[in-house]
Amino acid sequence: MREEFPIFQAHPELIYLDSAATAQKPRCVIDALTKFYSEEYATVHRAIYRHAVHAGQAYHDAREAAARFLNADWDEIVFTRGTTDGINLVAKSYGRTHLQEGDEILISEMEHHSNLVPWQILAKKTGAILRYIPMNEQGVLEWEGTIRPRTKIVAVVHISNVTGTINPIQEIAEEAHRYGAVIVVDGAQAAPHIPIDVRRLDVDFYAFSGHKCYGPTGVGVLFGKKELLEEMPPIDGGGDMIDQVTYGATTYQKPPLRFEAGTPIIASVIALKPALEFVQRNRSFGVLLKHCTERLNAISHLKILGKAREKGPVITFHIEGVHPLDLATLLDVKNIAIRSGHLCAQPLLAKFGLTHAARASFGVYNTISEVDLFADEIDRIVKKLR
């Protein structure tokens, strides 16, 4: 598998354990970008010459690929700049037109800032009340009984970027709909690792990023149920999202183009298609996660955050007496790349009494031997610094 990733040919010594932040790129994605820029470059939705028509078809093919990836219809797929952009689109367009003062937005205590800050902004703007689903010491949401008649939006992460907890999205969605609320799901960590079926989950909105799915940066996908997208106003104006424009008024395209103002991120969208197809062929992390968890649990003074039974390939940990930034620096000397810091989840880390933590996360290119080298090096560092 590693041979499909040019970075490991350039740096064979690299042990990359930061895929939860961004995944490395396989040759098929790099080739798609290179071919488009060097042989097929043209704009989309604006011209009838051959290169433009071909680019437009490739752009639409990517939308259909994203729809297949989620088991959705192509006109329920909005291209965004990433998960953050998708969630903000929902908050600004759906949220501002459907919330009134006193309505409730329910999110969880384990959210990434991208699924927290937009709802804080929305609550302040509309007078809605922001409430939180509590998380227990095991890193599991205690969500039963938290959805109430005044709840209008439930926003929850599918897989936590800190604890790795896989949340029961289908059950939460069913309860949200029982109270007439919509559910918005942050799928950034789930999309690269587990099959996503938005029909089975019955979610109203689902957002994820291309770059975490081995695709290009700058592109993301927002799924929205067709009937919801059709009633939502655009939040950005410009070319491509219009139907008719006069000096007096403007009418808009139907979704999804209504939400894609301006020249789109054409190359990244086109290269997203082989990335998603790559993900669908390569999903496996259970062995690595189990082995790494066992190795780290055997290291003295090291505590793993979150002990849910169902977890994605993310292990966040803290070592008593060793600052995460120091740990990451020492590991980097040995060509081992991990994440350290607040992990874009300051309130969640605060629940564990921390301001910083270290995180290892896995991709399809990682191996058992890499996990062993990683664990051996941490053990050596702990013995040296303590």
XYZ file of C-alpha atoms in Angstrom:
386
model
C 0.000 0.000 0.000
C 2.809 2.452 0.832
C 4.083 2.219 -2.736
C 0.923 4.011 -3.898
C 1.978 7.131 -1.972
C 4.883 9.073 -3.522
C 5.752 10.802 -0.250
C 6.973 7.500 1.173
C 9.198 6.976 -1.828
C 10.684 10.428 -1.249
C 10.890 9.856 2.526
C 10.953 6.097 3.195
C 11.891 6.694 6.821
C 8.722 8.710 7.561
C 6.238 7.228 10.030
C 3.172 9.382 9.455
C 0.662 9.146 12.306
C -1.326 12.323 11.685
C -3.969 11.218 9.187
C -6.778 12.582 11.375
C -5.388 16.037 10.579
C -4.817 15.346 6.889
C -4.086 12.226 4.879
C -1.227 11.713 2.457
C -2.086 11.560 -1.253
C -2.001 8.438 -3.422
C -0.625 8.497 -6.937
C -4.120 8.296 -8.474
C -5.076 11.641 -6.907
C -1.808 13.348 -7.829
C -2.109 12.022 -11.393
C -5.668 13.342 -11.698
C -4.565 16.815 -10.610
C -1.528 16.790 -12.885
C -3.482 15.575 -15.903
C -6.191 18.198 -15.477
C -3.750 21.077 -15.077
C -1.352 19.945 -17.814
C -3.698 18.485 -20.441
C -7.360 19.276 -19.764
C -7.596 22.589 -17.934
C -10.686 24.703 -18.610
C -13.484 26.335 -16.684
C -16.853 24.699 -16.030
C -20.491 25.743 -16.502
C -19.509 28.714 -18.692
C -18.489 27.679 -22.197
C -19.231 25.217 -25.006
C -15.751 24.592 -26.426
C -14.553 21.005 -26.076
C -12.152 21.416 -23.187
C -14.769 23.253 -21.153
C -17.424 20.638 -21.886
C -15.008 17.873 -20.898
C -14.091 19.670 -17.665
C -17.759 20.226 -16.887
C -18.492 16.537 -17.344
C -15.556 15.563 -15.124
C -16.827 17.987 -12.476
C -20.293 16.424 -12.615
C -18.796 12.921 -12.551
C -17.116 13.844 -9.265
C -20.458 14.962 -7.857
C -21.985 11.636 -8.828
C -19.027 9.834 -7.229
C -19.625 11.737 -3.984
C -23.305 10.821 -4.176
C -22.447 7.129 -4.549
C -19.996 7.438 -1.662
C -22.840 8.560 0.615
C -25.734 6.711 -1.065
C -27.345 10.028 -1.985
C -28.644 11.667 -5.169
C -26.263 13.898 -7.120
C -28.410 17.001 -6.572
C -28.092 16.527 -2.801
C -24.310 17.007 -2.993
C -22.906 20.514 -2.491
C -19.198 21.050 -3.012
C -17.655 23.168 -0.252
C -14.172 24.088 0.936
C -14.298 21.408 3.635
C -16.210 20.195 6.679
C -15.978 23.581 8.386
C -17.401 25.348 5.354
C -20.230 22.829 5.031
C -21.318 23.178 8.651
C -21.162 26.964 8.413
C -23.312 26.838 5.275
C -26.005 24.927 7.152
C -25.810 27.244 10.160
C -26.012 30.402 8.058
C -28.588 29.296 5.502
C -30.835 26.778 7.241
C -30.213 27.966 10.788
C -30.845 31.674 10.315
C -34.126 31.041 8.479
C -35.513 28.368 10.805
C -34.563 29.416 14.338
C -36.349 31.859 16.587
C -35.534 33.234 20.004
C -35.839 30.499 22.602
C -35.389 27.615 20.178
C -32.670 25.152 21.116
C -29.553 23.983 19.302
C -28.171 20.769 20.771
C -24.544 19.781 20.217
C -22.232 17.487 22.168
C -19.331 18.068 24.527
C -16.967 16.211 22.186
C -17.243 18.500 19.170
C -14.381 19.870 17.096
C -14.426 23.665 17.097
C -15.859 23.505 13.565
C -19.057 21.966 14.919
C -19.205 24.252 17.932
C -18.270 27.812 16.991
C -20.767 28.130 14.068
C -23.597 27.202 16.437
C -22.390 29.664 19.068
C -22.487 32.385 16.408
C -25.940 31.268 15.253
C -27.312 31.183 18.798
C -26.049 34.700 19.466
C -27.536 35.999 16.223
C -30.969 34.365 16.567
C -31.456 34.298 20.320
C -31.520 30.510 20.287
C -30.260 28.543 23.280
C -27.176 26.361 22.829
C -27.208 23.168 24.906
C -24.704 20.328 25.191
C -25.018 16.547 25.264
C -22.794 15.427 28.163
C -19.871 13.058 27.693
C -18.884 10.605 30.421
C -15.386 9.626 31.587
C -15.253 6.819 29.024
C -15.653 9.330 26.205
C -19.213 8.194 25.451
C -22.131 10.564 24.902
C -25.036 10.297 27.323
C -27.509 11.566 24.756
C -30.725 9.806 25.779
C -33.271 12.306 27.050
C -31.363 15.385 25.872
C -33.532 16.140 22.822
C -36.598 18.169 23.780
C -39.641 19.751 22.084
C -37.824 23.075 21.664
C -34.801 21.403 20.038
C -34.665 22.464 16.385
C -31.119 21.453 15.398
C -28.984 18.579 16.670
C -25.340 18.788 15.556
C -23.033 15.921 16.456
C -19.755 14.399 15.340
C -19.783 10.903 13.835
C -16.275 9.957 15.021
C -14.512 12.160 17.574
C -11.177 13.577 16.482
C -9.966 13.252 20.084
C -11.418 10.118 21.668
C -12.154 8.258 18.443
C -15.629 7.438 19.756
C -18.077 6.333 17.054
C -21.425 7.855 17.941
C -24.775 6.113 17.270
C -25.871 8.544 14.579
C -28.849 6.530 13.364
C -30.379 6.355 16.845
C -29.736 10.044 17.543
C -31.272 10.976 14.179
C -34.375 8.923 14.920
C -34.837 10.690 18.251
C -34.213 14.119 16.712
C -36.854 13.510 14.058
C -39.324 12.322 16.689
C -39.179 15.860 18.087
C -39.195 17.536 14.668
C -35.525 18.561 14.775
C -32.972 18.234 11.983
C -29.631 16.530 12.529
C -26.319 17.848 11.205
C -23.366 15.437 11.276
C -19.652 16.245 11.222
C -18.292 13.323 9.230
C -14.699 14.518 8.866
C -13.179 11.574 10.752
C -15.755 8.988 9.688
C -15.707 9.383 5.910
C -12.153 8.028 5.416
C -12.711 4.950 7.570
C -16.284 3.608 7.697
C -19.005 3.265 5.039
C -21.474 6.157 5.161
C -25.082 5.590 4.075
C -27.063 8.770 4.609
C -30.310 6.978 3.722
C -29.829 4.345 6.405
C -28.618 6.892 8.949
C -31.503 9.200 7.948
C -29.446 12.330 8.593
C -30.527 15.706 7.251
C -27.037 17.119 6.634
C -23.661 15.368 6.514
C -20.344 17.170 5.934
C -16.827 15.896 5.311
C -13.497 17.039 3.848
C -11.655 15.745 0.810
C -8.158 16.117 2.254
C -8.846 13.649 5.077
C -10.044 11.133 2.456
C -6.666 11.118 0.669
C -7.953 13.826 -1.676
C -6.893 17.400 -2.432
C -7.103 20.282 -0.010
C -9.732 22.956 -0.432
C -12.670 20.710 -1.300
C -15.375 19.198 0.848
C -18.801 17.660 0.496
C -22.057 18.656 2.125
C -24.992 16.292 1.780
C -28.393 17.826 2.391
C -31.793 16.263 1.944
C -33.258 17.598 -1.272
C -36.364 19.104 0.310
C -34.227 21.010 2.824
C -31.729 22.335 0.275
C -34.569 23.552 -1.939
C -35.975 25.769 0.813
C -32.600 27.201 1.862
C -31.436 30.609 0.574
C -27.914 31.092 -0.801
C -25.361 32.666 1.519
C -22.942 33.803 -1.208
C -23.814 35.616 -4.402
C -22.026 35.742 -7.736
C -21.601 33.810 -10.919
C -22.906 30.285 -11.467
C -25.473 30.330 -8.654
C -27.894 32.601 -10.520
C -30.790 31.908 -12.855
C -31.780 35.409 -14.014
C -30.276 38.741 -12.966
C -31.716 42.209 -13.520
C -30.933 45.525 -11.889
C -33.995 45.019 -9.752
C -33.806 41.405 -8.634
C -32.135 38.023 -9.005
C -33.466 34.492 -9.151
C -31.290 31.547 -8.200
C -30.320 28.158 -9.537
C -31.746 25.042 -7.986
C -29.513 23.204 -5.524
C -26.710 22.300 -5.475
C -25.442 25.084 -7.780
C -27.339 27.651 -5.702
C -24.684 27.179 -3.015
C -21.610 27.193 -5.288
C -21.071 30.841 -6.198
C -18.126 31.818 -8.375
C -15.578 29.741 -10.234
C -15.416 26.497 -8.263
C -12.380 24.584 -7.058
C -12.413 22.615 -10.304
C -9.178 20.647 -10.079
C -9.717 19.608 -6.473
C -13.271 18.489 -7.199
C -12.168 16.413 -10.191
C -9.364 14.789 -8.173
C -11.796 14.054 -5.344
C -13.392 11.321 -7.460
C -10.356 8.981 -7.514
C -9.781 9.772 -3.830
C -13.260 8.609 -2.827
C -12.950 5.536 -5.014
C -9.614 4.812 -3.331
C -11.245 5.070 0.111
C -14.005 2.664 -0.893
C -11.379 0.083 -1.879
C -9.226 0.544 1.217
C -10.940 0.677 4.599
C -9.240 -1.220 7.414
C -7.891 -0.035 10.757
C -9.025 -2.437 13.474
C -5.764 -4.371 13.818
C -3.611 -1.230 14.024
C -5.918 0.442 16.537
C -6.024 -2.612 18.798
C -2.273 -3.173 18.672
C -1.382 0.469 19.311
C -3.849 0.698 22.194
C -2.308 -2.377 23.821
C 1.235 -1.074 23.368
C 0.472 2.389 24.761
C -1.518 1.029 27.700
C 1.625 -0.849 28.754
C 3.666 2.371 29.069
C 3.853 3.807 32.569
C 2.371 7.244 33.274
C 0.543 7.253 29.898
C -3.226 7.710 29.830
C -5.381 7.261 26.734
C -8.380 9.589 26.532
C -11.631 7.752 25.900
C -12.435 4.071 26.237
C -15.518 3.622 24.076
C -16.127 0.129 22.697
C -16.667 1.457 19.173
C -13.726 3.617 18.072
C -12.138 4.975 14.943
C -8.364 4.968 14.274
C -7.553 7.828 16.648
C -5.642 7.563 19.923
C -5.207 10.698 22.004
C -3.083 10.422 25.114
C -1.326 12.318 27.874
C 1.889 11.395 29.668
C 2.270 12.673 33.204
C 5.307 14.935 33.398
C 5.913 15.067 29.634
C 4.493 17.995 27.676
C 2.846 16.915 24.393
C 4.812 19.499 22.414
C 8.096 18.168 23.799
C 7.003 14.633 23.000
C 6.093 15.535 19.417
C 9.418 17.318 18.940
C 11.410 14.335 20.182
C 9.402 11.950 18.007
C 9.987 14.162 14.983
C 13.728 13.689 15.433
C 13.037 9.989 14.827
C 10.874 10.776 11.757
C 7.639 10.007 13.591
C 4.879 12.548 12.926
C 2.042 12.962 15.438
C -0.331 15.771 16.378
C 0.124 17.750 19.570
C -1.710 20.736 21.012
C -5.351 21.427 21.790
C -6.516 19.412 18.751
C -9.131 22.052 17.833
C -11.168 20.754 20.764
C -10.331 22.917 23.765
C -13.602 22.328 25.676
C -13.278 18.570 25.218
C -9.703 18.480 26.508
C -10.815 20.611 29.446
C -13.288 17.838 30.327
C -10.235 15.632 30.838
C -8.444 18.356 32.815
C -5.998 19.117 29.995
C -5.046 22.033 27.773
C -2.832 19.988 25.439
C -2.559 16.361 24.399
C -0.757 14.111 21.924
C -2.568 12.192 19.195
C -1.668 9.333 16.897
C -3.993 8.520 14.019
C -3.741 5.976 11.265
C -4.133 5.753 7.518
C -4.081 2.882 5.061
C -0.304 3.249 4.693
C 0.542 2.512 8.323
C 1.876 -0.851 9.509
C 2.216 -2.880 12.684
C 5.985 -2.402 12.595
C 5.507 1.379 12.540
C 3.233 1.158 15.563
C 5.892 -0.849 17.383
C 8.610 1.692 16.541
C 6.307 4.493 17.713
C 5.499 2.771 21.007
C 9.132 1.803 21.611
C 10.231 5.404 21.102
C 7.584 6.764 23.468
C 8.638 4.234 26.098
C 12.255 5.345 25.673
C 11.298 9.033 25.973
C 9.234 8.434 29.107
C 12.077 6.563 30.787
C 14.525 9.314 29.831
C 12.418 12.300 30.908
C 10.882 10.929 34.081
